[in-house]
mmCIF file of C-alpha atoms in Angstrom:
data_model
loop_
_atom_site.group_PDB
_atom_site.id
_atom_site.type_symbol
_atom_site.label_atom_id
_atom_site.label_comp_id
_atom_site.label_asym_id
_atom_site.label_seq_id
_atom_site.Cartn_x
_atom_site.Cartn_y
_atom_site.Cartn_z
ATOM 1 C CA MET A 249 -6.399 -2.964 -21.556
ATOM 2 C CA ASN A 250 -4.716 -5.259 -18.953
ATOM 3 C CA LEU A 251 -6.013 -8.253 -20.518
ATOM 4 C CA GLY A 252 -4.869 -7.310 -23.983
ATOM 5 C CA GLU A 253 -1.636 -6.695 -22.617
ATOM 6 C CA ALA A 254 -1.656 -9.825 -21.022
ATOM 7 C CA PHE A 255 -2.520 -11.792 -24.173
ATOM 8 C CA LYS A 256 0.001 -9.927 -26.070
ATOM 9 C CA SER A 257 2.954 -10.929 -23.609
ATOM 10 C CA PHE A 258 1.572 -14.549 -23.527
ATOM 11 C CA PHE A 259 1.629 -14.952 -27.517
ATOM 12 C CA GLN A 260 5.216 -13.417 -27.684
ATOM 13 C CA GLY A 261 6.260 -16.120 -25.374
ATOM 14 C CA LEU A 262 7.153 -13.633 -22.342
ATOM 15 C CA GLY A 263 4.530 -14.816 -19.820
ATOM 16 C CA LYS A 264 1.750 -17.301 -18.804
ATOM 17 C CA HIS A 265 -1.604 -17.714 -19.896
ATOM 18 C CA PRO A 266 -3.696 -14.981 -18.411
ATOM 19 C CA ARG A 267 -6.214 -16.235 -15.522
ATOM 20 C CA PHE A 268 -9.518 -14.689 -14.587
ATOM 21 C CA LYS A 269 -9.479 -12.589 -11.307
ATOM 22 C CA LYS A 270 -10.959 -14.387 -8.389
ATOM 23 C CA LYS A 271 -13.250 -12.779 -6.030
ATOM 24 C CA GLY A 272 -11.616 -11.891 -2.674
ATOM 25 C CA LYS A 273 -7.923 -11.912 -4.158
ATOM 26 C CA HIS A 274 -6.446 -8.920 -4.911
ATOM 27 C CA ASP A 275 -10.061 -7.107 -5.657
ATOM 28 C CA SER A 276 -9.155 -3.884 -7.802
ATOM 29 C CA PHE A 277 -10.403 -2.370 -10.825
ATOM 30 C CA THR A 278 -9.270 0.469 -12.775
ATOM 31 C CA ILE A 279 -11.303 3.501 -14.381
ATOM 32 C CA ASP A 280 -9.664 5.685 -17.062
ATOM 33 C CA ASN A 281 -12.661 7.566 -17.948
ATOM 34 C CA CYS A 282 -11.918 7.009 -22.151
ATOM 35 C CA GLY A 283 -8.842 8.979 -21.563
ATOM 36 C CA LYS A 284 -10.640 12.149 -20.317
ATOM 37 C CA PRO A 285 -9.115 13.780 -17.213
ATOM 38 C CA ILE A 286 -10.563 13.167 -13.902
ATOM 39 C CA GLU A 287 -11.009 16.059 -11.322
ATOM 40 C CA LEU A 288 -10.543 15.380 -7.724
ATOM 41 C CA ASN A 289 -11.177 18.320 -5.448
ATOM 42 C CA GLY A 290 -11.834 18.336 -1.584
ATOM 43 C CA TRP A 291 -13.276 15.410 0.471
ATOM 44 C CA ASN A 292 -15.993 14.249 -1.900
ATOM 45 C CA HIS A 293 -15.479 13.172 -5.458
ATOM 46 C CA LYS A 294 -17.479 12.247 -8.513
ATOM 47 C CA LEU A 295 -16.094 9.110 -10.168
ATOM 48 C CA PRO A 296 -17.014 8.056 -13.499
ATOM 49 C CA PHE A 297 -19.106 4.960 -13.789
ATOM 50 C CA ILE A 298 -19.611 4.920 -10.122
ATOM 51 C CA GLY A 299 -20.767 8.151 -8.734
ATOM 52 C CA TRP A 300 -19.838 10.110 -5.528
ATOM 53 C CA ILE A 301 -17.317 8.727 -3.068
ATOM 54 C CA LYS A 302 -15.818 10.211 0.236
ATOM 55 C CA THR A 303 -12.196 10.240 1.265
ATOM 56 C CA TYR A 304 -10.380 10.333 4.353
ATOM 57 C CA GLU A 305 -7.875 13.147 3.198
ATOM 58 C CA PRO A 306 -8.815 15.718 0.911
ATOM 59 C CA ILE A 307 -7.338 15.458 -2.438
ATOM 60 C CA GLU A 308 -6.530 18.267 -5.140
ATOM 61 C CA ALA A 309 -5.270 16.781 -8.351
ATOM 62 C CA THR A 310 -6.195 15.907 -12.122
ATOM 63 C CA THR A 311 -5.779 12.384 -13.282
ATOM 64 C CA LYS A 312 -6.253 10.211 -16.102
ATOM 65 C CA LYS A 313 -6.652 6.759 -14.382
ATOM 66 C CA ILE A 314 -7.776 5.720 -10.787
ATOM 67 C CA THR A 315 -7.339 2.448 -9.482
ATOM 68 C CA ILE A 316 -9.502 1.229 -6.714
ATOM 69 C CA SER A 317 -8.645 -1.796 -4.493
ATOM 70 C CA ARG A 318 -9.671 -3.678 -1.326
ATOM 71 C CA GLN A 319 -7.487 -4.986 1.345
ATOM 72 C CA ALA A 320 -8.651 -6.303 4.478
ATOM 73 C CA GLY A 321 -11.968 -5.075 3.933
ATOM 74 C CA ASN A 322 -10.870 -1.408 3.500
ATOM 75 C CA TRP A 323 -10.859 0.397 0.113
ATOM 76 C CA TYR A 324 -8.053 2.168 -1.296
ATOM 77 C CA LEU A 325 -8.011 4.821 -4.184
ATOM 78 C CA SER A 326 -4.436 5.237 -6.165
ATOM 79 C CA TYR A 327 -3.865 7.634 -8.898
ATOM 80 C CA SER A 328 -0.902 9.591 -10.381
ATOM 81 C CA TYR A 329 -0.580 13.279 -11.134
ATOM 82 C CA GLU A 330 2.113 15.545 -11.884
ATOM 83 C CA PHE A 331 3.555 17.951 -9.410
ATOM 84 C CA THR A 332 6.530 20.657 -8.996
ATOM 85 C CA GLN A 333 9.297 19.566 -6.883
ATOM 86 C CA TYR A 334 10.894 22.004 -4.489
ATOM 87 C CA PRO A 335 14.507 21.159 -3.640
ATOM 88 C CA THR A 336 15.512 20.951 0.223
ATOM 89 C CA GLU A 337 18.508 22.183 1.856
ATOM 90 C CA LYS A 338 20.995 19.375 2.460
ATOM 91 C CA THR A 339 22.385 19.227 5.856
ATOM 92 C CA THR A 340 25.276 16.715 4.928
ATOM 93 C CA GLU A 341 26.444 16.155 1.352
ATOM 94 C CA VAL A 342 27.564 12.315 1.813
ATOM 95 C CA VAL A 343 26.058 9.954 4.225
ATOM 96 C CA GLY A 344 26.734 6.196 5.122
ATOM 97 C CA VAL A 345 23.918 4.032 6.241
ATOM 98 C CA ASP A 346 24.860 0.339 8.072
ATOM 99 C CA LEU A 347 21.652 -1.727 8.213
ATOM 100 C CA GLY A 348 21.761 -3.616 11.325
ATOM 101 C CA VAL A 349 19.715 -6.421 13.265
ATOM 102 C CA LYS A 350 19.272 -4.674 16.444
ATOM 103 C CA THR A 351 18.499 -1.159 14.732
ATOM 104 C CA LEU A 352 17.093 -0.568 11.415
ATOM 105 C CA ALA A 353 19.673 1.546 10.613
ATOM 106 C CA THR A 354 22.635 3.519 11.590
ATOM 107 C CA LEU A 355 24.068 6.626 9.906
ATOM 108 C CA SER A 356 27.692 7.698 9.658
ATOM 109 C CA THR A 357 26.706 11.056 11.445
ATOM 110 C CA GLY A 358 25.650 8.984 14.591
ATOM 111 C CA VAL A 359 21.872 9.090 13.996
ATOM 112 C CA VAL A 360 20.113 5.849 15.006
ATOM 113 C CA PHE A 361 16.701 4.565 13.574
ATOM 114 C CA PRO A 362 15.317 2.069 15.757
ATOM 115 C CA GLY A 363 13.756 -0.924 14.042
ATOM 116 C CA ALA A 364 9.575 -1.386 14.227
ATOM 117 C CA VAL A 365 8.509 -3.780 16.789
ATOM 118 C CA SER A 366 5.226 -3.873 15.451
ATOM 119 C CA TYR A 367 5.164 -7.742 15.433
ATOM 120 C CA LYS A 368 6.394 -8.393 18.722
ATOM 121 C CA LYS A 369 3.668 -5.751 19.821
ATOM 122 C CA PHE A 370 0.663 -7.630 18.240
ATOM 123 C CA GLU A 371 2.081 -11.279 18.195
ATOM 124 C CA ASN A 372 -0.069 -12.346 21.421
ATOM 125 C CA LYS A 373 -3.442 -10.750 19.889
ATOM 126 C CA LEU A 374 -2.425 -12.445 16.428
ATOM 127 C CA SER A 375 -1.847 -15.687 18.090
ATOM 128 C CA ASN A 376 -5.288 -15.417 19.903
ATOM 129 C CA LEU A 377 -7.223 -14.797 16.754
ATOM 130 C CA GLN A 378 -5.758 -17.700 15.039
ATOM 131 C CA TYR A 379 -6.316 -19.980 18.156
ATOM 132 C CA LEU A 380 -9.915 -18.905 18.164
ATOM 133 C CA ASN A 381 -9.926 -19.479 14.257
ATOM 134 C CA ARG A 382 -8.778 -23.173 14.409
ATOM 135 C CA ASN A 383 -11.926 -24.912 14.876
ATOM 136 C CA LYS A 384 -14.598 -22.962 12.494
ATOM 137 C CA ILE A 385 -15.748 -24.369 9.230
ATOM 138 C CA ILE A 386 -13.716 -23.155 6.392
ATOM 139 C CA GLY A 387 -15.923 -20.693 4.149
ATOM 140 C CA SER A 388 -18.731 -20.244 7.017
ATOM 141 C CA ALA A 389 -19.615 -16.783 8.154
ATOM 142 C CA ASN A 390 -17.882 -16.768 11.214
ATOM 143 C CA TRP A 391 -14.808 -18.140 9.564
ATOM 144 C CA LYS A 392 -14.749 -15.158 7.069
ATOM 145 C CA LYS A 393 -15.299 -12.763 10.046
ATOM 146 C CA ALA A 394 -12.416 -14.276 11.858
ATOM 147 C CA GLN A 395 -10.001 -14.277 8.541
ATOM 148 C CA LEU A 396 -11.044 -10.357 8.047
ATOM 149 C CA GLN A 397 -9.687 -9.739 11.635
ATOM 150 C CA ILE A 398 -6.654 -11.529 11.167
ATOM 151 C CA ALA A 399 -5.967 -9.888 7.838
ATOM 152 C CA LYS A 400 -6.732 -6.474 9.305
ATOM 153 C CA LEU A 401 -4.030 -7.096 12.149
ATOM 154 C CA HIS A 402 -1.468 -8.292 9.607
ATOM 155 C CA THR A 403 -2.159 -5.130 7.651
ATOM 156 C CA LYS A 404 -1.853 -2.884 10.530
ATOM 157 C CA VAL A 405 1.525 -4.764 11.217
ATOM 158 C CA ALA A 406 2.765 -4.110 7.849
ATOM 159 C CA ASN A 407 1.632 -0.593 7.672
ATOM 160 C CA ILE A 408 3.900 0.165 10.781
ATOM 161 C CA ARG A 409 6.874 -1.576 9.281
ATOM 162 C CA LYS A 410 6.131 0.568 5.987
ATOM 163 C CA ASP A 411 5.670 3.724 8.122
ATOM 164 C CA VAL A 412 9.014 3.172 9.714
ATOM 165 C CA LEU A 413 11.032 2.606 6.233
ATOM 166 C CA HIS A 414 9.179 5.654 4.877
ATOM 167 C CA LYS A 415 10.338 7.867 7.650
ATOM 168 C CA LEU A 416 13.721 6.638 7.090
ATOM 169 C CA THR A 417 13.886 7.052 3.398
ATOM 170 C CA THR A 418 12.225 10.554 3.906
ATOM 171 C CA TYR A 419 14.904 11.809 6.199
ATOM 172 C CA LEU A 420 17.677 10.432 3.792
ATOM 173 C CA ALA A 421 16.403 11.890 0.751
ATOM 174 C CA LYS A 422 15.632 15.643 2.410
ATOM 175 C CA ASN A 423 18.996 15.935 4.284
ATOM 176 C CA HIS A 424 21.477 13.957 2.108
ATOM 177 C CA SER A 425 22.374 14.366 -1.517
ATOM 178 C CA ILE A 426 24.590 11.017 -1.687
ATOM 179 C CA VAL A 427 23.530 7.926 0.341
ATOM 180 C CA SER A 428 25.909 4.916 0.323
ATOM 181 C CA ILE A 429 25.065 1.671 2.007
ATOM 182 C CA GLU A 430 27.342 -0.828 3.413
ATOM 183 C CA VAL A 431 27.237 -4.248 1.882
#
């Protein structure tokens, strides 16, 4: 389906010619079960065409498409499903957000969100791993292992940053109706 969409946009002049996916670069695939719903219940799930898989969190959902991707040696499952929203009580209607350099954000209510110092925390370890990788032969087994360690550390730093941003945006969405940002 994705290939069909890519060729369609190419022939309409909206994009470039589709290229083949390469092993190790953005590894992912999609299961759609021919349009039938896929039930996800509990910790273990039976996926069509693959079989049984185990997840680290229990999942209760029904979906039509599942995308499985690999990032830094770990496999991730992503899907979409419908759920009912429950509105939360807003403490303050309007809040102003000042994005800063020393702090991530300062709200007009006086709440300060410190920025993530994840890179500074892991900078020495990352430097050490890259230093040890400098003389390895590209493509060798030891080079691949070292690349995987470096990728895992980069993923850890990125996840810490994402976590801080998600906490900020969740706080703003749950507690305030209108958010204005200083430009």
